[in-house]
Coordinates of C-alpha atoms in Angstrom, one line a residue:
Chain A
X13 CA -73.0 -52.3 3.9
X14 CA -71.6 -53.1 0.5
X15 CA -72.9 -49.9 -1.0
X16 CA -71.3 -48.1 2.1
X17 CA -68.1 -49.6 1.5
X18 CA -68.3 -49.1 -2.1
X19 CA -69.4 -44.9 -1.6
X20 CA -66.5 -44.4 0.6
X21 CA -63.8 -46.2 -1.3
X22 CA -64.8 -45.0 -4.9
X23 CA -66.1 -41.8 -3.3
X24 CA -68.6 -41.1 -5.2
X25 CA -72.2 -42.2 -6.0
X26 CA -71.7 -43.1 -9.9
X27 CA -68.5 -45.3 -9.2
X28 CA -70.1 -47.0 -5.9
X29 CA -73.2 -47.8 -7.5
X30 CA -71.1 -49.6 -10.4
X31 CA -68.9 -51.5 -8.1
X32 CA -71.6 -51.8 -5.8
X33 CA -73.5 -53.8 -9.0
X34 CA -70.4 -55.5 -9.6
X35 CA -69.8 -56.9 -6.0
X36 CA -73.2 -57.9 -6.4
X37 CA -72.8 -59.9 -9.5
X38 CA -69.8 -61.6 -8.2
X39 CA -71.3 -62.4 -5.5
X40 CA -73.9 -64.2 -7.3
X41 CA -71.9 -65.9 -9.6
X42 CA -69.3 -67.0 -7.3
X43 CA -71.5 -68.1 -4.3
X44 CA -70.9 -71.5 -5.2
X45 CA -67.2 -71.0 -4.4
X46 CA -68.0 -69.9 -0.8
X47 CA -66.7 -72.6 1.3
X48 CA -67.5 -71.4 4.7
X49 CA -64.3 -71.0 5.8
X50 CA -64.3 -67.7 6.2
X51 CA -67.4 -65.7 7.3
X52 CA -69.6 -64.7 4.3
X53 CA -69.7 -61.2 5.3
X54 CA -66.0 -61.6 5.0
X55 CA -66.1 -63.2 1.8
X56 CA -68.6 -60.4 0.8
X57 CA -66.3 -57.3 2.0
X58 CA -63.5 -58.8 0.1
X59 CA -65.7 -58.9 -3.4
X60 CA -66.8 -55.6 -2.7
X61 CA -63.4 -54.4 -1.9
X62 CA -61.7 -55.8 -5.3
X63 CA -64.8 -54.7 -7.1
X64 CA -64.2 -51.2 -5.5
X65 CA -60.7 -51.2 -6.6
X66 CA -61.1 -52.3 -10.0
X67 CA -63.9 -49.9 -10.4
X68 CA -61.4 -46.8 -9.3
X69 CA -58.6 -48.4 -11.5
X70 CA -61.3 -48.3 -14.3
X71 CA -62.3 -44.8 -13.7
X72 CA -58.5 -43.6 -13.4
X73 CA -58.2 -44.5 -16.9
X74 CA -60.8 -42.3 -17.7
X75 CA -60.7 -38.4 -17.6
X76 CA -62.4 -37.3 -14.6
X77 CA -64.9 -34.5 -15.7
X78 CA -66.3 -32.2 -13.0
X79 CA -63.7 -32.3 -10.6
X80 CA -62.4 -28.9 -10.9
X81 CA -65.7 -27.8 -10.2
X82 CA -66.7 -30.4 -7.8
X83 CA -63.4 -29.0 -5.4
X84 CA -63.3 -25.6 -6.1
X85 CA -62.6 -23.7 -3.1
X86 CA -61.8 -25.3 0.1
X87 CA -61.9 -29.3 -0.8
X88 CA -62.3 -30.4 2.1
X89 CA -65.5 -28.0 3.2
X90 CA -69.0 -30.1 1.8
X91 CA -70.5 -28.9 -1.0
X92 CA -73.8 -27.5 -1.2
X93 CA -74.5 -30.8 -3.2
X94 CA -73.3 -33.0 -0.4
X95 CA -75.8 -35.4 0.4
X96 CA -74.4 -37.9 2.7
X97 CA -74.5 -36.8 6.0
X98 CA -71.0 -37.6 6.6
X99 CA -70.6 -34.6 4.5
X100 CA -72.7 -32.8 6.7
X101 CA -70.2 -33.2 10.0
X102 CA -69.8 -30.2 12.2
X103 CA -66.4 -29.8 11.2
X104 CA -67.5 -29.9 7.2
X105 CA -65.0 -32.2 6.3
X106 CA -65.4 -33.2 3.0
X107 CA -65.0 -37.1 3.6
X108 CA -64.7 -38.0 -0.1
X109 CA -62.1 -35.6 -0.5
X110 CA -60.0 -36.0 2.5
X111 CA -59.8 -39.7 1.4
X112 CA -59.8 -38.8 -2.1
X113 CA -55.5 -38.6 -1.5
X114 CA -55.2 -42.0 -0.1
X115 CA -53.8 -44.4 -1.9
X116 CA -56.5 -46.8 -2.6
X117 CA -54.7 -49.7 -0.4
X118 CA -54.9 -47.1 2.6
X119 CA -58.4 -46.3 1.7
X120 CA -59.5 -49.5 1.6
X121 CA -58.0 -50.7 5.0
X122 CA -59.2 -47.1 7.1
X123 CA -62.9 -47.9 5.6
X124 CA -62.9 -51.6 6.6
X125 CA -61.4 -50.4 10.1
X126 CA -63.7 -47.6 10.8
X127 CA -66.7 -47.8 8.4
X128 CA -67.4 -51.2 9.2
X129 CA -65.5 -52.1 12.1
X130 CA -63.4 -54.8 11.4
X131 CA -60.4 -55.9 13.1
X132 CA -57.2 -56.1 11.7
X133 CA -57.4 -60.0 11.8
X134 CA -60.4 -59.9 9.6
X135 CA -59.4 -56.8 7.4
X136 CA -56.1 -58.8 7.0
X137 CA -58.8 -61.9 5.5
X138 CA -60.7 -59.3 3.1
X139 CA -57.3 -58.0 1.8
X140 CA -55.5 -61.1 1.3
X141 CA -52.6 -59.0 3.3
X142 CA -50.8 -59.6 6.5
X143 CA -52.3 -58.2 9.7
X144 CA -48.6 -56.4 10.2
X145 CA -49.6 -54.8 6.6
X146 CA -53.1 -53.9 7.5
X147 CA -52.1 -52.3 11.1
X148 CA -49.7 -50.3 8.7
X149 CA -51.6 -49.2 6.2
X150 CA -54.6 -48.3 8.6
X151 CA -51.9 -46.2 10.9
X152 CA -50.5 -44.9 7.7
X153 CA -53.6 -43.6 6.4
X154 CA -54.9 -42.2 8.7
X155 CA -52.0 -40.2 9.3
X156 CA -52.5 -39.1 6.0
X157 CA -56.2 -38.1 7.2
X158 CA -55.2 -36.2 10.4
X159 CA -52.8 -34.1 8.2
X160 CA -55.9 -33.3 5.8
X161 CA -58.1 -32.4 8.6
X162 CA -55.8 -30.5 10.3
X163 CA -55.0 -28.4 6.9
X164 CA -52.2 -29.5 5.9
X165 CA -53.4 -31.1 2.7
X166 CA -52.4 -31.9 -0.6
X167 CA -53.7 -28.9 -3.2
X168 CA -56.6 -30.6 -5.6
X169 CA -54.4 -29.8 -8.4
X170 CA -51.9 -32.8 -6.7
X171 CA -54.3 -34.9 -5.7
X172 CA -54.2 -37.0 -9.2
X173 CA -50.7 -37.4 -8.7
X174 CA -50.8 -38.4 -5.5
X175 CA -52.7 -42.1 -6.6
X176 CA -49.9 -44.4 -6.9
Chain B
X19 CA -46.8 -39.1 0.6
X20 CA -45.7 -41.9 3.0
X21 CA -42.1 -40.6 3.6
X22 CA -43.4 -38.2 6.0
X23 CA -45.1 -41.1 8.1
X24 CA -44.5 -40.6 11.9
X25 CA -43.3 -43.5 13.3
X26 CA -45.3 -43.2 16.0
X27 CA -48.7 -43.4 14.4
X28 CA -48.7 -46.6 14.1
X29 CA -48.2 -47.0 17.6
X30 CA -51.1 -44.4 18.4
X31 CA -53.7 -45.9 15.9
X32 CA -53.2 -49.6 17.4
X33 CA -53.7 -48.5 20.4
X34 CA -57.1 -46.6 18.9
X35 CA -57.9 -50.0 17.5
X36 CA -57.3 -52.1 20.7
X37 CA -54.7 -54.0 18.8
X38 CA -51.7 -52.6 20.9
X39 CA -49.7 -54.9 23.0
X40 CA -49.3 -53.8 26.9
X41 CA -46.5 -52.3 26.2
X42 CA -47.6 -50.1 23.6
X43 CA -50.1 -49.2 25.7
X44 CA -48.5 -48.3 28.2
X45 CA -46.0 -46.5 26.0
X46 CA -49.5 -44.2 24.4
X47 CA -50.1 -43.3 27.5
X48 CA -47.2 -41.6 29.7
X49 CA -46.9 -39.8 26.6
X50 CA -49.2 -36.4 25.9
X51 CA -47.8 -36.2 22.4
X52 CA -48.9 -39.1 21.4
X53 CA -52.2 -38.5 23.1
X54 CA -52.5 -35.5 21.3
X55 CA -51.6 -37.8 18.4
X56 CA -54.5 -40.2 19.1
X57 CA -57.2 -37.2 19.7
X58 CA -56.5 -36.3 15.8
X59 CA -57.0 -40.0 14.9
X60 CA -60.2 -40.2 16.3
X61 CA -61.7 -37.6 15.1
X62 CA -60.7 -39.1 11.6
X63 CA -62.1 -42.0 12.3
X64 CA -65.3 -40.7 13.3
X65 CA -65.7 -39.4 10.3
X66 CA -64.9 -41.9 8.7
X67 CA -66.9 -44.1 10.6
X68 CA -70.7 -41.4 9.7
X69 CA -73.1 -43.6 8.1
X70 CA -73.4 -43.3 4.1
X71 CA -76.6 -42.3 2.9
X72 CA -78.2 -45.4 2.7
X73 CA -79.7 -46.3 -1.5
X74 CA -83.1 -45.5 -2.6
X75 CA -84.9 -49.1 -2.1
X76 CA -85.7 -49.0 -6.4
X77 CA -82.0 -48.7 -6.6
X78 CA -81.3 -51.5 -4.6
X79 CA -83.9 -53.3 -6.5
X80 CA -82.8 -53.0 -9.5
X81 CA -79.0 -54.2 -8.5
X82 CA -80.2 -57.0 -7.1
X83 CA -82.7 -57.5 -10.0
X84 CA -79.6 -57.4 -12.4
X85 CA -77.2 -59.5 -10.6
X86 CA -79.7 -62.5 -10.1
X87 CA -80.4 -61.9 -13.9
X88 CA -76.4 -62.2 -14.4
X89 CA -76.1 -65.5 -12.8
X90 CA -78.8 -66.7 -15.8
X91 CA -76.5 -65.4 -18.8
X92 CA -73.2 -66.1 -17.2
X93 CA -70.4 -64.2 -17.2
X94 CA -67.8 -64.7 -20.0
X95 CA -64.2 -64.4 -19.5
X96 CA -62.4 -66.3 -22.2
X97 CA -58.9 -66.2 -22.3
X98 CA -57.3 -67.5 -24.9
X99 CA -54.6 -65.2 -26.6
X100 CA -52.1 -67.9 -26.0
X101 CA -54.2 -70.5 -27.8
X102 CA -55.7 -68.5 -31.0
X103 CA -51.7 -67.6 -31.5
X104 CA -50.9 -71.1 -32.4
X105 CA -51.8 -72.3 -36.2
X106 CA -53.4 -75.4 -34.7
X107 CA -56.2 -73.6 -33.5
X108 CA -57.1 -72.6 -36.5
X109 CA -58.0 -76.1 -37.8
X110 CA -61.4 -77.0 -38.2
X111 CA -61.6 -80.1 -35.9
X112 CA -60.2 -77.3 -33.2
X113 CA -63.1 -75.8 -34.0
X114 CA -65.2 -79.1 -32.8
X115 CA -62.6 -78.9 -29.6
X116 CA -63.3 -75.9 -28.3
X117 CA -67.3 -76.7 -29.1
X118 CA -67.0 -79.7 -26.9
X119 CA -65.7 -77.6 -24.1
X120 CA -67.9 -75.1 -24.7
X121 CA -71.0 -77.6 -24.7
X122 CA -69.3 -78.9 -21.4
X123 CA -68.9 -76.2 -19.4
X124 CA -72.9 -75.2 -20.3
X125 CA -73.9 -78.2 -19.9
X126 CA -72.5 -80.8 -16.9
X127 CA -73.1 -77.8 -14.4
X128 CA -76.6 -78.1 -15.6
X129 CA -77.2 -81.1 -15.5
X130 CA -75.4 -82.1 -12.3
X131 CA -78.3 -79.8 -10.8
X132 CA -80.9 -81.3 -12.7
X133 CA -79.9 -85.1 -11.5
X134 CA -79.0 -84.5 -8.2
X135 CA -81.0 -87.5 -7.2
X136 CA -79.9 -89.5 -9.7
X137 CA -77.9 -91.9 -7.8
X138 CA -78.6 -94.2 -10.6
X139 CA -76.7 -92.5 -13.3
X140 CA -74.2 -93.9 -15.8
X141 CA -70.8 -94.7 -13.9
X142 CA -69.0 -96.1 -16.6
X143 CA -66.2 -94.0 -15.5
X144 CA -63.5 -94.8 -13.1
X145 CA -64.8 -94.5 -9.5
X146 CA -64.1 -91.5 -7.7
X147 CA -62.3 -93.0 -4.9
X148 CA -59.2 -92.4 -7.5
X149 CA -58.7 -89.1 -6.0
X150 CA -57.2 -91.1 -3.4
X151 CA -55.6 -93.6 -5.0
X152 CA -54.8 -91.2 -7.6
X153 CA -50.9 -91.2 -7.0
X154 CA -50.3 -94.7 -7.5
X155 CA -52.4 -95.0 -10.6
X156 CA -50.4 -92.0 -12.3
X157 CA -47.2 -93.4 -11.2
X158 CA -48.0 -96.4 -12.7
X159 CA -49.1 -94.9 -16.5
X160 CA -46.8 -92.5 -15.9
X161 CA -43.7 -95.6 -16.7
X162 CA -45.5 -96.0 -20.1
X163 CA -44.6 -94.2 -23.0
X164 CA -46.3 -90.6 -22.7
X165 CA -46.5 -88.7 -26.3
X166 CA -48.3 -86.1 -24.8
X167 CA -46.8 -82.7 -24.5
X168 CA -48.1 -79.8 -21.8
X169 CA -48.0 -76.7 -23.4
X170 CA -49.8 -74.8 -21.6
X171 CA -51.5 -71.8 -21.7
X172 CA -51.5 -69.8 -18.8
X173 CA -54.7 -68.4 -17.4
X174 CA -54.5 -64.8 -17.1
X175 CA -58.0 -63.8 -16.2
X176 CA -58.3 -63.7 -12.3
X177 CA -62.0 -62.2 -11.7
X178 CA -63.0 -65.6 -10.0
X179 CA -60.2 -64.7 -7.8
X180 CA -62.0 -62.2 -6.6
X181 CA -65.0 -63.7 -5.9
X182 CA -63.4 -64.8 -2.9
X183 CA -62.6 -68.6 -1.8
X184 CA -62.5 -71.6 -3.3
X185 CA -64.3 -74.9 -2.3
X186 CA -63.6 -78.5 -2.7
X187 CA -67.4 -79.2 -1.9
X188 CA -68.6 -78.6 -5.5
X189 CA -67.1 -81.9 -6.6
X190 CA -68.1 -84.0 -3.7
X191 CA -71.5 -84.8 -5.2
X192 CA -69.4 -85.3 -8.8
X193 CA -70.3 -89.1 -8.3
X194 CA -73.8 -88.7 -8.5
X195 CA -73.8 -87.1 -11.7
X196 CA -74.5 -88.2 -14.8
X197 CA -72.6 -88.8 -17.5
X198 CA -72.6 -87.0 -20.6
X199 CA -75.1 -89.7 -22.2
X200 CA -77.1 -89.4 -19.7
X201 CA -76.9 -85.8 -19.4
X202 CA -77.4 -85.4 -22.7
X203 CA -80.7 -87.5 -22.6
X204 CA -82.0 -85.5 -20.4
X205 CA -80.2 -81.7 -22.0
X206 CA -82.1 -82.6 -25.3
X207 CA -85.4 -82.0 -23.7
X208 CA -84.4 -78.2 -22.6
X209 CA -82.0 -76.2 -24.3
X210 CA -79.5 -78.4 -25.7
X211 CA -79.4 -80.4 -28.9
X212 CA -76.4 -82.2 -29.8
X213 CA -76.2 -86.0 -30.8
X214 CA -74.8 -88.5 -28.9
X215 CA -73.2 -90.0 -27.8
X216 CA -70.7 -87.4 -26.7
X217 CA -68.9 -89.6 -24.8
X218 CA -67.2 -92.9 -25.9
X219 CA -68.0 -95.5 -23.3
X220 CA -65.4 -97.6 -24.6
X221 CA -62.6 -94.9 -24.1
X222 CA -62.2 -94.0 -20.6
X223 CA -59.0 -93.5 -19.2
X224 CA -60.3 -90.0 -16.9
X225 CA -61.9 -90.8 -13.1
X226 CA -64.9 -88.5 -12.9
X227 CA -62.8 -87.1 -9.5
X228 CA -59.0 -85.7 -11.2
X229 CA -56.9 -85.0 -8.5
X230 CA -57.2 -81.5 -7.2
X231 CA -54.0 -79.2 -8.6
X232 CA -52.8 -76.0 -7.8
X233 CA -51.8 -75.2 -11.0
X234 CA -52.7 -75.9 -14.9
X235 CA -49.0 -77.0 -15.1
X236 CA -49.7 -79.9 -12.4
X237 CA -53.0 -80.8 -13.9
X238 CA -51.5 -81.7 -17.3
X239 CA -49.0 -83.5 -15.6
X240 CA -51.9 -85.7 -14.3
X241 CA -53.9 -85.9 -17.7
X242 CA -50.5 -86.8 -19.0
X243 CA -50.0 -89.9 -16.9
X244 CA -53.3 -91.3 -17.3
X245 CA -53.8 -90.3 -20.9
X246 CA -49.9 -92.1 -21.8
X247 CA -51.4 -95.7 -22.3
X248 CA -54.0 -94.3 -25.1
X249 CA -51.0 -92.0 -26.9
X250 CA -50.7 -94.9 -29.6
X251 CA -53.7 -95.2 -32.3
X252 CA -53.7 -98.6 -31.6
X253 CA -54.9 -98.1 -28.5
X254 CA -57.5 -96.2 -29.1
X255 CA -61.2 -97.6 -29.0
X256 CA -62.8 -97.4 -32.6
X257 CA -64.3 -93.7 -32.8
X258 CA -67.9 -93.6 -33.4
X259 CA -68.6 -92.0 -36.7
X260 CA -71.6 -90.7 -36.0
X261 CA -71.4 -89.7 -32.7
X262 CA -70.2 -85.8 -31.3
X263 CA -71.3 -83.5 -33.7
X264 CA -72.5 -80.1 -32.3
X265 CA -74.6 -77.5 -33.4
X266 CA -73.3 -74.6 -31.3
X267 CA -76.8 -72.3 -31.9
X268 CA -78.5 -74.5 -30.1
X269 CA -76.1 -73.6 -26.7
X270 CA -76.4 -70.4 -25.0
X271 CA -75.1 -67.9 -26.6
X272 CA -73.8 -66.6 -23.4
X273 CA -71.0 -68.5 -22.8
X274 CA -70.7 -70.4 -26.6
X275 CA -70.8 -67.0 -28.5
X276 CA -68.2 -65.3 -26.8
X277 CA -65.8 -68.2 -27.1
X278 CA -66.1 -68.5 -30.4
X279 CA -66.0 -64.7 -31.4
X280 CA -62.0 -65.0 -29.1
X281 CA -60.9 -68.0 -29.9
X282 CA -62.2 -67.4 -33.9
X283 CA -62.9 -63.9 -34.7
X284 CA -65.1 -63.8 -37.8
X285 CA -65.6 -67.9 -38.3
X286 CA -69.0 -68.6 -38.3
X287 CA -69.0 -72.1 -36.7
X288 CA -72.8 -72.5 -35.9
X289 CA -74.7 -75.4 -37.5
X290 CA -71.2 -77.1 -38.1
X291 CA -71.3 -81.1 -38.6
X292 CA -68.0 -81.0 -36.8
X293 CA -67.8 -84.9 -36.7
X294 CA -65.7 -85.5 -33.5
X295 CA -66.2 -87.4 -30.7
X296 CA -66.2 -85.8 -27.0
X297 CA -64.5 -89.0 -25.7
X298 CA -64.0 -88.2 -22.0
X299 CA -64.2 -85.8 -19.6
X300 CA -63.6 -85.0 -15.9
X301 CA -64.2 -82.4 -13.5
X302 CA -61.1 -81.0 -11.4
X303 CA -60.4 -78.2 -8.9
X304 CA -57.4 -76.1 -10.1
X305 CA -56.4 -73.3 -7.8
X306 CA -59.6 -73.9 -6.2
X307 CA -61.6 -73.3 -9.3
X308 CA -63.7 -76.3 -11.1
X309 CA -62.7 -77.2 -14.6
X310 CA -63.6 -79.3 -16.5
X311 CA -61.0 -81.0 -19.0
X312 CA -62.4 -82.4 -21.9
X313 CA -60.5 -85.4 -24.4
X314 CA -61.6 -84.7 -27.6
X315 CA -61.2 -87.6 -30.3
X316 CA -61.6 -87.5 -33.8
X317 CA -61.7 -90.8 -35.5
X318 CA -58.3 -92.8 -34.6
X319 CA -56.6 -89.9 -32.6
X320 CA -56.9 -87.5 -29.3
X321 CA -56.3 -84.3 -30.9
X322 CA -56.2 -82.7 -27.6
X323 CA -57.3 -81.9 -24.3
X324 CA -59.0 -79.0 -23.2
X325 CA -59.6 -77.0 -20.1
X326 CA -62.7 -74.9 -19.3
X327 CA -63.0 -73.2 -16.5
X328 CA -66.9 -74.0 -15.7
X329 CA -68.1 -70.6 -14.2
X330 CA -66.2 -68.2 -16.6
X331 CA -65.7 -70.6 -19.5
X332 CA -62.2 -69.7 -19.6
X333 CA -60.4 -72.4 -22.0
X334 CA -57.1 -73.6 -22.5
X335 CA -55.7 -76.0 -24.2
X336 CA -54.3 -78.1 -21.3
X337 CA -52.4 -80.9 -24.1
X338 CA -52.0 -81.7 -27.6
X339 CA -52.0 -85.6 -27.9
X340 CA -50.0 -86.9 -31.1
X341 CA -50.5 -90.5 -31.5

């Protein structure tokens, strides 16, 4: 599930599998600071979360090769690289790309609500947010996604701009 | 982006996510536009929701394979910008300082695993039942004179942070460790090789247990208080001369290497007779995190008190003690 969380926050494989190695290394190192007062998968979401985002905060101080070609044409319609199935949907919505405009605090909510199915009381726990935030941010983007699916999205050429 | 937010979508994805009050229910419902609304949300979060092609099982190997190795060379976050600024630092019995704290925060974790059935181990420290009597023994040192100034260094580094909570439980076994004599005893048979006694059993103002603080501030408010009736020389035990001297190769790289390379960028302090005397330490939970704070003597005077944090080996100088 950490991997999962990791692919669909940093949405793609090279960024998931380093955060995903990250969460894992904090997780190790810091398993002595688990106190059991929240559940450990808890616990674990919220490393894998930070690692996520520090991992995407990394990578957005990098250049980002290959993503003209990755999106050209419709970004939101998989490419015939695609190999998660969520790619693969009968609609062909590019996942990745639709959440690609989120800002990463959405992002991270929407996959903890619908990837892994957490309530807003324990999505509130992972964040370190209010649940008033989380139900926002959740609502927020996936406002954000309806407009995407619907085809009303941000060009590619935006979508860099669009990370706060 | 979020200007154009509907105000109803909030509304519409509670009520996807069973979080809507009765109201809002009911609200959802009587209306088709927002049913409309709620269609478009789930279909996003069914796709959302697909399952992630799961890793090939030599990839998940391998990560596991390389965070279990990490937890061997420990990670090394040293923090110390504040400190290597200051012209103190630069000293040479700093030097033995910060190789105390290194040695420290290598070795009592260590240790503390190694003798975890020693219930026979050196308690020439203050009992730990001062964590709840703490108050009334700071109060009192705190009406003595206290030389001791805080200037502290903030920490800046918060990657424990993310490692999620914090526990109080890693300190409740603290009185069945050993001290650093007997820790050391037993260090010099494995990977540690530093001459004792590191600790001066005749100087002991620390309780194994500090007080827990929420801050560094707090904590050397509390080292402050205790520390005030040693701030004369007078008061100091007699150092031992030959006691305290490190040789920082023969620590793990890891953590010592790293430290020494931030706080002293091109000193080559390895093999040093640094001729200083770890004269007490104590473990406390700052923020949740353990530290360890280290008094470091050398000869007639506490040069300082230092701050390590024990998983990342982030240091600060917590006081600087002028007799």
């Amino acid at each position: 599930m950490i991997y999962s969380i990791c692919r669909r926050i940093t949405g793609n494989d090279a960024d998931a599998l380093d955060a995903t190695q990250e969460a894992l290394i904090s997780i190790v190192k810091g398993l002595k600071r688990f106190d059991g007062r929240a559940k450990f998968s808890t616990w674990a979401y919220r490393v894998a979360t930070n690692a996520c985002l520090d991992e995407m905060r990394r990578r957005s101080r990098r250049p980002l090769p290959g993503l003209v070609e990755e999106h050209t044409g419709d970004p939101f319609v998989a490419t015939s690289q695609a190999r998660d199935p969520a790619e693969t949907v009968s609609a062909q919505v590019d996942v990745d790309s639709a959440l690609e405009v989120l800002p990463e605090d959405f992002r991270a909510a929407v996959v903890l609500r619908d990837l892994v199915g957490l309530d807003y009381a324990e999505i509130a726990q992972v964040l370190e947010i209010a649940p008033g935030t989380v139900r926002s941010r959740i609502a927020r983007g996936r406002s954000r996604m309806a407009e995407i699916i619907s085809g009303n999205q941000t060009p590619p050429s935006d979508r860099q701009n669009s990370q706060p | 982006m979020t200007d154009a937010f509907p105000s109803d979508d909030e509304l519409v994805s509670s009520y996807l996510d069973g979080e809507a009050t009765p109201s809002e229910i009911e609200r959802v419902e009587s209306s088709p536009q927002l049913m409309a609304r709620l269609g478009e949300f789930r279909r996003s979060a069914s796709l959302m929701a697909a399952p992630v092609t799961p890793l090939a099982s030599p990839d998940i190997d391998s990560l596991i394979e390389s965070a279990l190795e990490s937890s061997h060379t420990s990670g090394n976050v040293v923090d110390l910008a504040a400190a290597t600024q200051r012209r103190w630092w630069q000293q040479p019995r700093v030097l033995a300082a910060a190789a105390a704290v290194a040695l420290l925060a290598l070795a009592v974790p260590a240790l503390r695993s190694i003798s975890e059935s020693d219930s026979s181990a050196d308690s020439a420290a203050a009992p730990t039942g001062l964590a709840q009597d703490g108050d009334a023994e700071i109060s009192e040192a705190a009406t003595t004179t206290a030389a001791a100034e805080a200037p502290l260094a903030p920490l800046g580094d918060d990657s424990l942070d993310s490692a999620g909570g914090s526990t109080s439980d890693s300190l409740q076994s603290e009185a069945d460790a050993p001290t650093a004599t007997t820790a050391a005893a037993n260090a010099t048979t494995a990977d540690f090789d530093y001459r004792l006694p590191l600790t001066d059993p005749a100087f002991d103002p620390l309780p194994e247990e500090l007080l827990p603080t929420t801050d560094l501030t707090s904590l050397g408010t509390q080292i402050s208080s205790l520390l005030a009736e040693f701030s004369s020389a007078e008061s100091l035990p007699a150092a031992d001369s030959d006691g305290g001297r490190v040789v920082l190769d023969q620590i793990s790289p890891a953590c010592t290497q790293q430290m020494v390379d931030v706080l002293f960028p091109g000193s080559n302090v390895a093999n040093a007779d640094l001729g200083m005397v770890l004269a007490d330490y104590a473990t406390v939970l700052v923020d949740g995190n353990e530290f360890i704070v280290a008094v470091v003597r050398i000869e007639d005077e506490i040069p300082t008190v230092l701050a390590a944090d024990t998983l990342t080996c982030s240091t600060v100088e917590l006081l600087e003690i002028v007799p």
